[in-house]
Amino acid sequence: MKKKLMIENQEIEFFILKDQDGEVMIEVDGQKFDFKVLKSNPEHFIFSYGGRNHFSNISPSRRSGVIVDGKTYKIGPIERGGAASKGSDGEAMSSPMPGKILKLLVEVGAKVSKGDGLLIMEAMKMEHTIKASNDGVLEKFHYQEGELVDGGVELVELKGMEEA
Amino acid sequence: MKKKLMIENQEIEFFILKDQDGEVMIEVDGQKFDFKVLKSNPEHFIFSYGGRNHFSNISPSRRSGVIVDGKTYKIGPIERGGAASKGSDGEAMSSPMPGKILKLLVEVGAKVSKGDGLLIMEAMKMEHTIKASNDGVLEKFHYQEGELVDGGVELVELKGMEEA
Amino acid sequence: MAEIKKILIANRGEIAVRVINTCRSKGIKTVSIYKPEEKDYPHALLADESICLGEGTLGETYLNHDLLIEIAKKLRADAIHPGYGFLSENAAFSSRVRKEGIIFIGPSEDSMKLMGDKISSKVKMEEINAPLIPGYHGDNQDPAFLATKAKEIGYPVLVKASAGGGGKGMRIVRSEKEFNDSLAAAKREAMNAFGDDKVLVEKFIVNPRHIEVQVFSDQHGNHLHLLERECSIQRRYQKIVEESPSPALTPEIRKEITETAAKIASGIDYEGAGTVEFILDEDGKFYFLEMNTRLQVEHPVTEMITGLDLVDLQIQVAEGKPLPIKQEDVVARGHAIEVRLYAEDPDNEFLPSTGKIERVGAPSMPGTRLDTGFEDGNEVTINFDPMLAKLIVHSSDRHQAIEKMKAVLPDVPFYGVRTNRDYLMRILKHPKFIEGETFTHFVDTWKDELGPNEISPEEMAKAILVYLKAGQSTLGGANSGPNKNPGPWERLSSLRNV
Amino acid sequence: MAEIKKILIANRGEIAVRVINTCRSKGIKTVSIYKPEEKDYPHALLADESICLGEGTLGETYLNHDLLIEIAKKLRADAIHPGYGFLSENAAFSSRVRKEGIIFIGPSEDSMKLMGDKISSKVKMEEINAPLIPGYHGDNQDPAFLATKAKEIGYPVLVKASAGGGGKGMRIVRSEKEFNDSLAAAKREAMNAFGDDKVLVEKFIVNPRHIEVQVFSDQHGNHLHLLERECSIQRRYQKIVEESPSPALTPEIRKEITETAAKIASGIDYEGAGTVEFILDEDGKFYFLEMNTRLQVEHPVTEMITGLDLVDLQIQVAEGKPLPIKQEDVVARGHAIEVRLYAEDPDNEFLPSTGKIERVGAPSMPGTRLDTGFEDGNEVTINFDPMLAKLIVHSSDRHQAIEKMKAVLPDVPFYGVRTNRDYLMRILKHPKFIEGETFTHFVDTWKDELGPNEISPEEMAKAILVYLKAGQSTLGGANSGPNKNPGPWERLSSLRNV
């Protein structure tokens, strides 16, 4: 599945060709890169690439970028500009960090108000309630209960109500 | 209200005589102590006492003690030994850190099973679900929705079911 | 001799924290001051006592003489440390403090006045034979006379409007035959820009380096130097990389420049910590620029290579004690580099940036030091200096110090604000910096090469990996899954195929 | 001269991390090794390449000569650094490594063998006139003869079973008239305990101090000392507090003891880093104990006061380079103290403790260093050494170093395991320690005073406050509520009533 992220104001397309037991293969620009995740904690993230250990870390909010091999990259989801993906108060309905979907709190098709809990995910041993960023109708959950999700991934599709 | 905590294997009785706007007065052994909280974050806790700033910190789990003015103290709730206050798997149904009660999830008198969510509290900007440590009947919530609670405080009374 | 037991720190941020730290080791109590918006900043919390200055302008708070003295007296501080900036070179304040019977940790009022004035300081320097940039600053504006002066000074020379500034009415003249045309052009520009065509003629330094010497004097006539610092790497006239020893100094020049600085300290009967700044030209000649009569931002570089605590020395001198070291005890050991982390955008004219700091971080290697006035959760606003921190490393030699700095810079992300960290990294990796070809125009000369690099697909893939996967605290159970921990022989046999 | 480009570190924990750090600065690639249960430990992650040794005993893993050499060869490491402990003093391993064409970073096989043996080392020391504890170790057991020997040695003397250990068959004899009775008692005990009543007679050192001298030698006949360390504070025969300079040495004794150590290094034609351990008595006389032919745990103390990087020097020497310093460049600057943090219960016979580390922390002041092989989330098990970390401080003098250590010890809680941190704090606060009255029996002599203190109601109230309130990241809105930020005048006027 093709995915997209913004890196330093460029829209970058990539594929995850493998993601299992800490082994991750990512394809960018027709080139494939094999990584092995060695350690991940709030302070640093260490992976192996080309037989060498590489050091990196990520901002706690995940919004201020990552530092890899000493270089900083602004990286984040594509800004759609639409109300559905980003609320007026700037709260995105995406996973704050990698984790597991614990519970879906509303039915697909339900009308929800800004601030309503939509789903609960567990990450870093804490539970996080993902709330509606604006009033609307819940169109779709991208993940089901029990599924593992990456960080920064959109979790729901919420159709905004015009002049609600 | 008289309160109790274990400090280094001693059961210590104390009173909170004031707790407002960061000003806290604690009575121990007939003596009153006036504190002003200056700063609290995961790495350190700074308070003023006797006109001087004092430095302290607490273990992330709150179970491995506190360090105040360079000295370590083992401190925690009184171990009752009963099933009600501590589950067999060691998960206490007490507040993991200071915060606010967001939502009570079950009715008083309800039968609950081990692992059922009993209430949600908010602390450190995260939501935490307090779960039943064993099967039983919910006897009492010690706090109502919206109330602020200290860390390490018992939140519910759960009467265990004999040979359930 | 008066023993100091409590110090009011009339400053904020990293320098207040730095002074507090030495006081903690010395068992001296500290009082710090802060504005309401700074109540969560380290300098407001780390002192034994802290006083909120209330709302108001700088003049009503940090620069308020009456208020500071009132605080010092009420809390019975027997000394005031002014840090750098703020009131540190304010002769009137230092004099007022002393009149109130409080020790001012700094030089005499007279030293501050003398060296704080461009004219009087240069007159004094001539008197004690300190080297000044050769030039003619007089009233005779006859072109033939000025041409003679230019020849005496030696080409290249700089013709500069006396009333000038901003490069207007300024010409670099490289040979005698260009002189008359350039002089005329400079005078025309000067008249247009400032309504005054008077010019001065000075030696033009082609590849100047900024070399400064730390000096220290006590009340007993001992005047020492604590070696040099090179601070040539500057942006917008502010130092961003400082080091010691300077890669440009031969032992002979080092001896000459440090002895000159100590002679200046002695010649003005100085007291306490001071810095004599020089310009060094390509031929190893150096010229006095100015003297800062206070602790310098980059003093940790000197502390790293000499093993001395400059604030401790300041306090001892202020107490009237003789300096506890002799000139021959001052020996450089290894190499130290400091970089200044700023909240700014190096790719957009170094404009200051603001934000809330998500994580400061900490350098992970020994022989490193982070001096900062911020901690996680603090706001970086436009109300104060945009310097976030000074990161200092010490190592056996310059090469190892550069490598160590490159290794620890990523440890202090200051996530939440845009910083110059990547820009500093590009400087550290620049071949000319590595060769020690550090001149004050370094940042302008290599502007293009110091800009942001293209991002390769490999870098993108790594950034994506980190963004998608970082933050998970565990990676499944230990040793679960196939090949989680291959034995060494398997690992080695798989290497055979590499 | 062979340039080292990649080093296999045949060790683990903090010393592996420490070697990696110097290699990072030098641009030397590193290979680290680990057992499966250590895959989340820093030493397994910080190297450029890391190899899992698989499950097994120490002999099958860290001490497996074949395996280590295979790894070094396969990954093309041109040198092996053995750290301390493990294979660092194993002559057979060092010889094997060298035979395989790999550089062993350490002394020659001969030096290791010579100094690793109690008898041969003492014979060699006598040969080069190094001072040994006066005594008679011979076969003549005639009481009258032994009494003569005791008198020659000078009272007090120690009569000790030659086959002995554990204090059995041992008597301190304080005067001539006690000698015969004590000798008979010792011989009886020796016969009962070991079936052999042979004894030796040695000078008894009343208040012994452990003083050791760091030495460094290159392949070109240069033998330097890097000053002394005092390591008298020990528990269960292990050092827990080390410092330099020693408070006990006069300049004269320092000169004598350091020159003696350098003479020993020269006398045995040593190479690399070594430590000569001495016992110092109350009269300033010192006696050779043993020599450790490797890097010492407490080497950072020396690095702090000399400004040198000992691992860097080790690598340079191993490459065949001459030492880059001369004896006169080695100058002590200020004072350094190291404490060893152990996972143990000092109030229960120092029994090792285990647990999962919730937070390591980091020292918050400049001039400090934490060398540790652990990070948050790591398990402390009984499988490896219970040393959690070494915390080292440097300051202007001993008093300031002690204060700084007291200030930063709470910064490294190692929450999750019981540690000796509070116990170390009690040592640092003990008046005898502060006075420098540090003898090897310090911990036993002041056992009661070093025990846990009573907790006062004030301390209880503070602990309760922290327990109930710490962990909140915000305290309401900024400046909300009454009197949140009183202006300075209000604050000052309220002080008037204090």
mmCIF file of C-alpha atoms in Angstrom, chain A residues 5 7-8 10 12 14 16 19 21 24 26 28-29 31 33 35 37-43 45 47 49 54 56-62 64-77 97-98 124 150-152, chain C residues 347 356 358-359 376 406 409-419 421-422 425-426 429 452-475 480-486 491:
data_model
loop_
_atom_site.group_PDB
_atom_site.id
_atom_site.type_symbol
_atom_site.label_atom_id
_atom_site.label_comp_id
_atom_site.label_asym_id
_atom_site.label_seq_id
_atom_site.Cartn_x
_atom_site.Cartn_y
_atom_site.Cartn_z
ATOM 1 C CA LEU A 5 4.234 11.737 4.616
ATOM 2 C CA ILE A 7 9.234 15.605 4.975
ATOM 3 C CA GLU A 8 10.564 19.173 5.133
ATOM 4 C CA GLN A 10 7.962 17.772 0.426
ATOM 5 C CA ILE A 12 7.047 11.857 0.011
ATOM 6 C CA PHE A 14 6.748 5.357 0.167
ATOM 7 C CA ILE A 16 6.317 -0.497 3.701
ATOM 8 C CA ASP A 19 7.233 -4.930 9.034
ATOM 9 C CA ASP A 21 9.693 -8.749 14.407
ATOM 10 C CA VAL A 24 11.205 -3.102 8.440
ATOM 11 C CA ILE A 26 10.841 0.786 3.280
ATOM 12 C CA VAL A 28 11.388 5.381 -1.323
ATOM 13 C CA ASP A 29 12.009 6.686 -4.819
ATOM 14 C CA GLN A 31 15.049 2.228 -3.696
ATOM 15 C CA PHE A 33 15.989 0.033 2.519
ATOM 16 C CA PHE A 35 16.132 -1.765 8.779
ATOM 17 C CA VAL A 37 14.820 -1.884 15.086
ATOM 18 C CA LEU A 38 17.122 -2.498 18.066
ATOM 19 C CA LYS A 39 15.691 -0.277 20.767
ATOM 20 C CA SER A 40 12.934 2.200 21.216
ATOM 21 C CA ASN A 41 12.240 4.251 24.285
ATOM 22 C CA PRO A 42 11.125 7.832 24.895
ATOM 23 C CA GLU A 43 14.710 9.168 24.768
ATOM 24 C CA PHE A 45 15.456 4.974 18.951
ATOM 25 C CA PHE A 47 18.154 0.776 14.523
ATOM 26 C CA TYR A 49 21.110 -0.352 8.772
ATOM 27 C CA HIS A 54 22.193 4.230 13.950
ATOM 28 C CA SER A 56 17.820 8.757 16.406
ATOM 29 C CA ASN A 57 15.160 10.335 18.541
ATOM 30 C CA ILE A 58 11.746 11.862 18.100
ATOM 31 C CA SER A 59 10.025 14.832 19.688
ATOM 32 C CA PRO A 60 7.686 13.799 22.511
ATOM 33 C CA SER A 61 4.699 15.336 20.729
ATOM 34 C CA ARG A 62 5.821 13.777 17.423
ATOM 35 C CA SER A 64 8.594 18.754 16.092
ATOM 36 C CA GLY A 65 10.419 16.301 13.937
ATOM 37 C CA VAL A 66 12.983 13.571 14.292
ATOM 38 C CA ILE A 67 16.774 13.580 14.526
ATOM 39 C CA VAL A 68 18.514 10.776 12.650
ATOM 40 C CA ASP A 69 22.288 10.404 12.408
ATOM 41 C CA GLY A 70 22.588 13.942 13.785
ATOM 42 C CA LYS A 71 20.309 15.584 11.222
ATOM 43 C CA THR A 72 16.857 17.011 11.924
ATOM 44 C CA TYR A 73 13.855 16.284 9.718
ATOM 45 C CA LYS A 74 10.444 17.880 9.943
ATOM 46 C CA ILE A 75 8.082 15.041 9.249
ATOM 47 C CA GLY A 76 4.380 14.475 9.660
ATOM 48 C CA PRO A 77 1.117 13.602 7.999
ATOM 49 C CA MET A 97 2.349 7.123 18.902
ATOM 50 C CA PRO A 98 2.480 3.473 17.847
ATOM 51 C CA MET A 124 3.350 3.324 26.091
ATOM 52 C CA ASP A 150 1.923 3.058 13.715
ATOM 53 C CA GLY A 151 2.404 6.543 15.089
ATOM 54 C CA GLY A 152 0.966 9.544 13.264
ATOM 55 C CA ASP C 347 17.941 29.249 6.703
ATOM 56 C CA LYS C 356 7.441 25.626 23.971
ATOM 57 C CA GLU C 358 9.268 19.707 24.531
ATOM 58 C CA ARG C 359 12.609 18.237 25.386
ATOM 59 C CA ASP C 376 11.270 20.855 29.451
ATOM 60 C CA LYS C 406 29.148 16.094 16.480
ATOM 61 C CA LEU C 409 24.716 17.697 19.449
ATOM 62 C CA PRO C 410 21.822 15.319 18.633
ATOM 63 C CA ASP C 411 21.471 14.659 22.382
ATOM 64 C CA VAL C 412 20.097 18.169 22.956
ATOM 65 C CA PRO C 413 17.215 18.488 20.503
ATOM 66 C CA PHE C 414 15.338 21.385 22.156
ATOM 67 C CA TYR C 415 12.291 19.983 20.379
ATOM 68 C CA GLY C 416 9.494 22.504 20.074
ATOM 69 C CA VAL C 417 11.526 25.438 18.779
ATOM 70 C CA ARG C 418 13.429 25.856 15.567
ATOM 71 C CA THR C 419 17.133 25.915 16.414
ATOM 72 C CA ARG C 421 21.607 22.892 15.725
ATOM 73 C CA ASP C 422 21.790 21.482 12.196
ATOM 74 C CA MET C 425 26.585 20.618 12.671
ATOM 75 C CA ARG C 426 27.234 21.802 9.097
ATOM 76 C CA LYS C 429 31.623 19.199 9.248
ATOM 77 C CA PRO C 452 20.492 22.936 4.036
ATOM 78 C CA ASN C 453 21.440 19.839 2.058
ATOM 79 C CA GLU C 454 19.245 17.852 -0.290
ATOM 80 C CA ILE C 455 17.602 14.915 1.421
ATOM 81 C CA SER C 456 18.530 11.579 -0.132
ATOM 82 C CA PRO C 457 16.091 8.666 -0.442
ATOM 83 C CA GLU C 458 18.133 6.839 2.203
ATOM 84 C CA GLU C 459 17.704 9.746 4.614
ATOM 85 C CA MET C 460 13.992 9.871 3.836
ATOM 86 C CA ALA C 461 13.593 6.177 4.515
ATOM 87 C CA LYS C 462 15.364 6.552 7.852
ATOM 88 C CA ALA C 463 13.231 9.530 8.837
ATOM 89 C CA ILE C 464 10.084 7.590 7.892
ATOM 90 C CA LEU C 465 11.219 4.588 9.922
ATOM 91 C CA VAL C 466 11.818 6.716 12.992
ATOM 92 C CA TYR C 467 8.579 8.635 12.586
ATOM 93 C CA LEU C 468 6.519 5.477 12.228
ATOM 94 C CA LYS C 469 8.252 3.308 14.802
ATOM 95 C CA ALA C 470 9.842 5.478 17.492
ATOM 96 C CA GLY C 471 8.011 5.846 20.770
ATOM 97 C CA GLN C 472 7.170 2.190 21.258
ATOM 98 C CA SER C 473 8.697 1.288 24.573
ATOM 99 C CA THR C 474 8.906 -2.424 23.945
ATOM 100 C CA LEU C 475 9.313 -4.578 20.902
ATOM 101 C CA SER C 480 10.426 -13.953 20.995
ATOM 102 C CA GLY C 481 9.965 -14.615 17.338
ATOM 103 C CA PRO C 482 12.379 -16.283 14.967
ATOM 104 C CA ASN C 483 16.004 -15.163 14.761
ATOM 105 C CA LYS C 484 15.544 -12.557 17.481
ATOM 106 C CA ASN C 485 18.904 -13.353 18.932
ATOM 107 C CA PRO C 486 20.920 -15.487 16.601
ATOM 108 C CA ARG C 491 25.638 -14.297 12.976
#
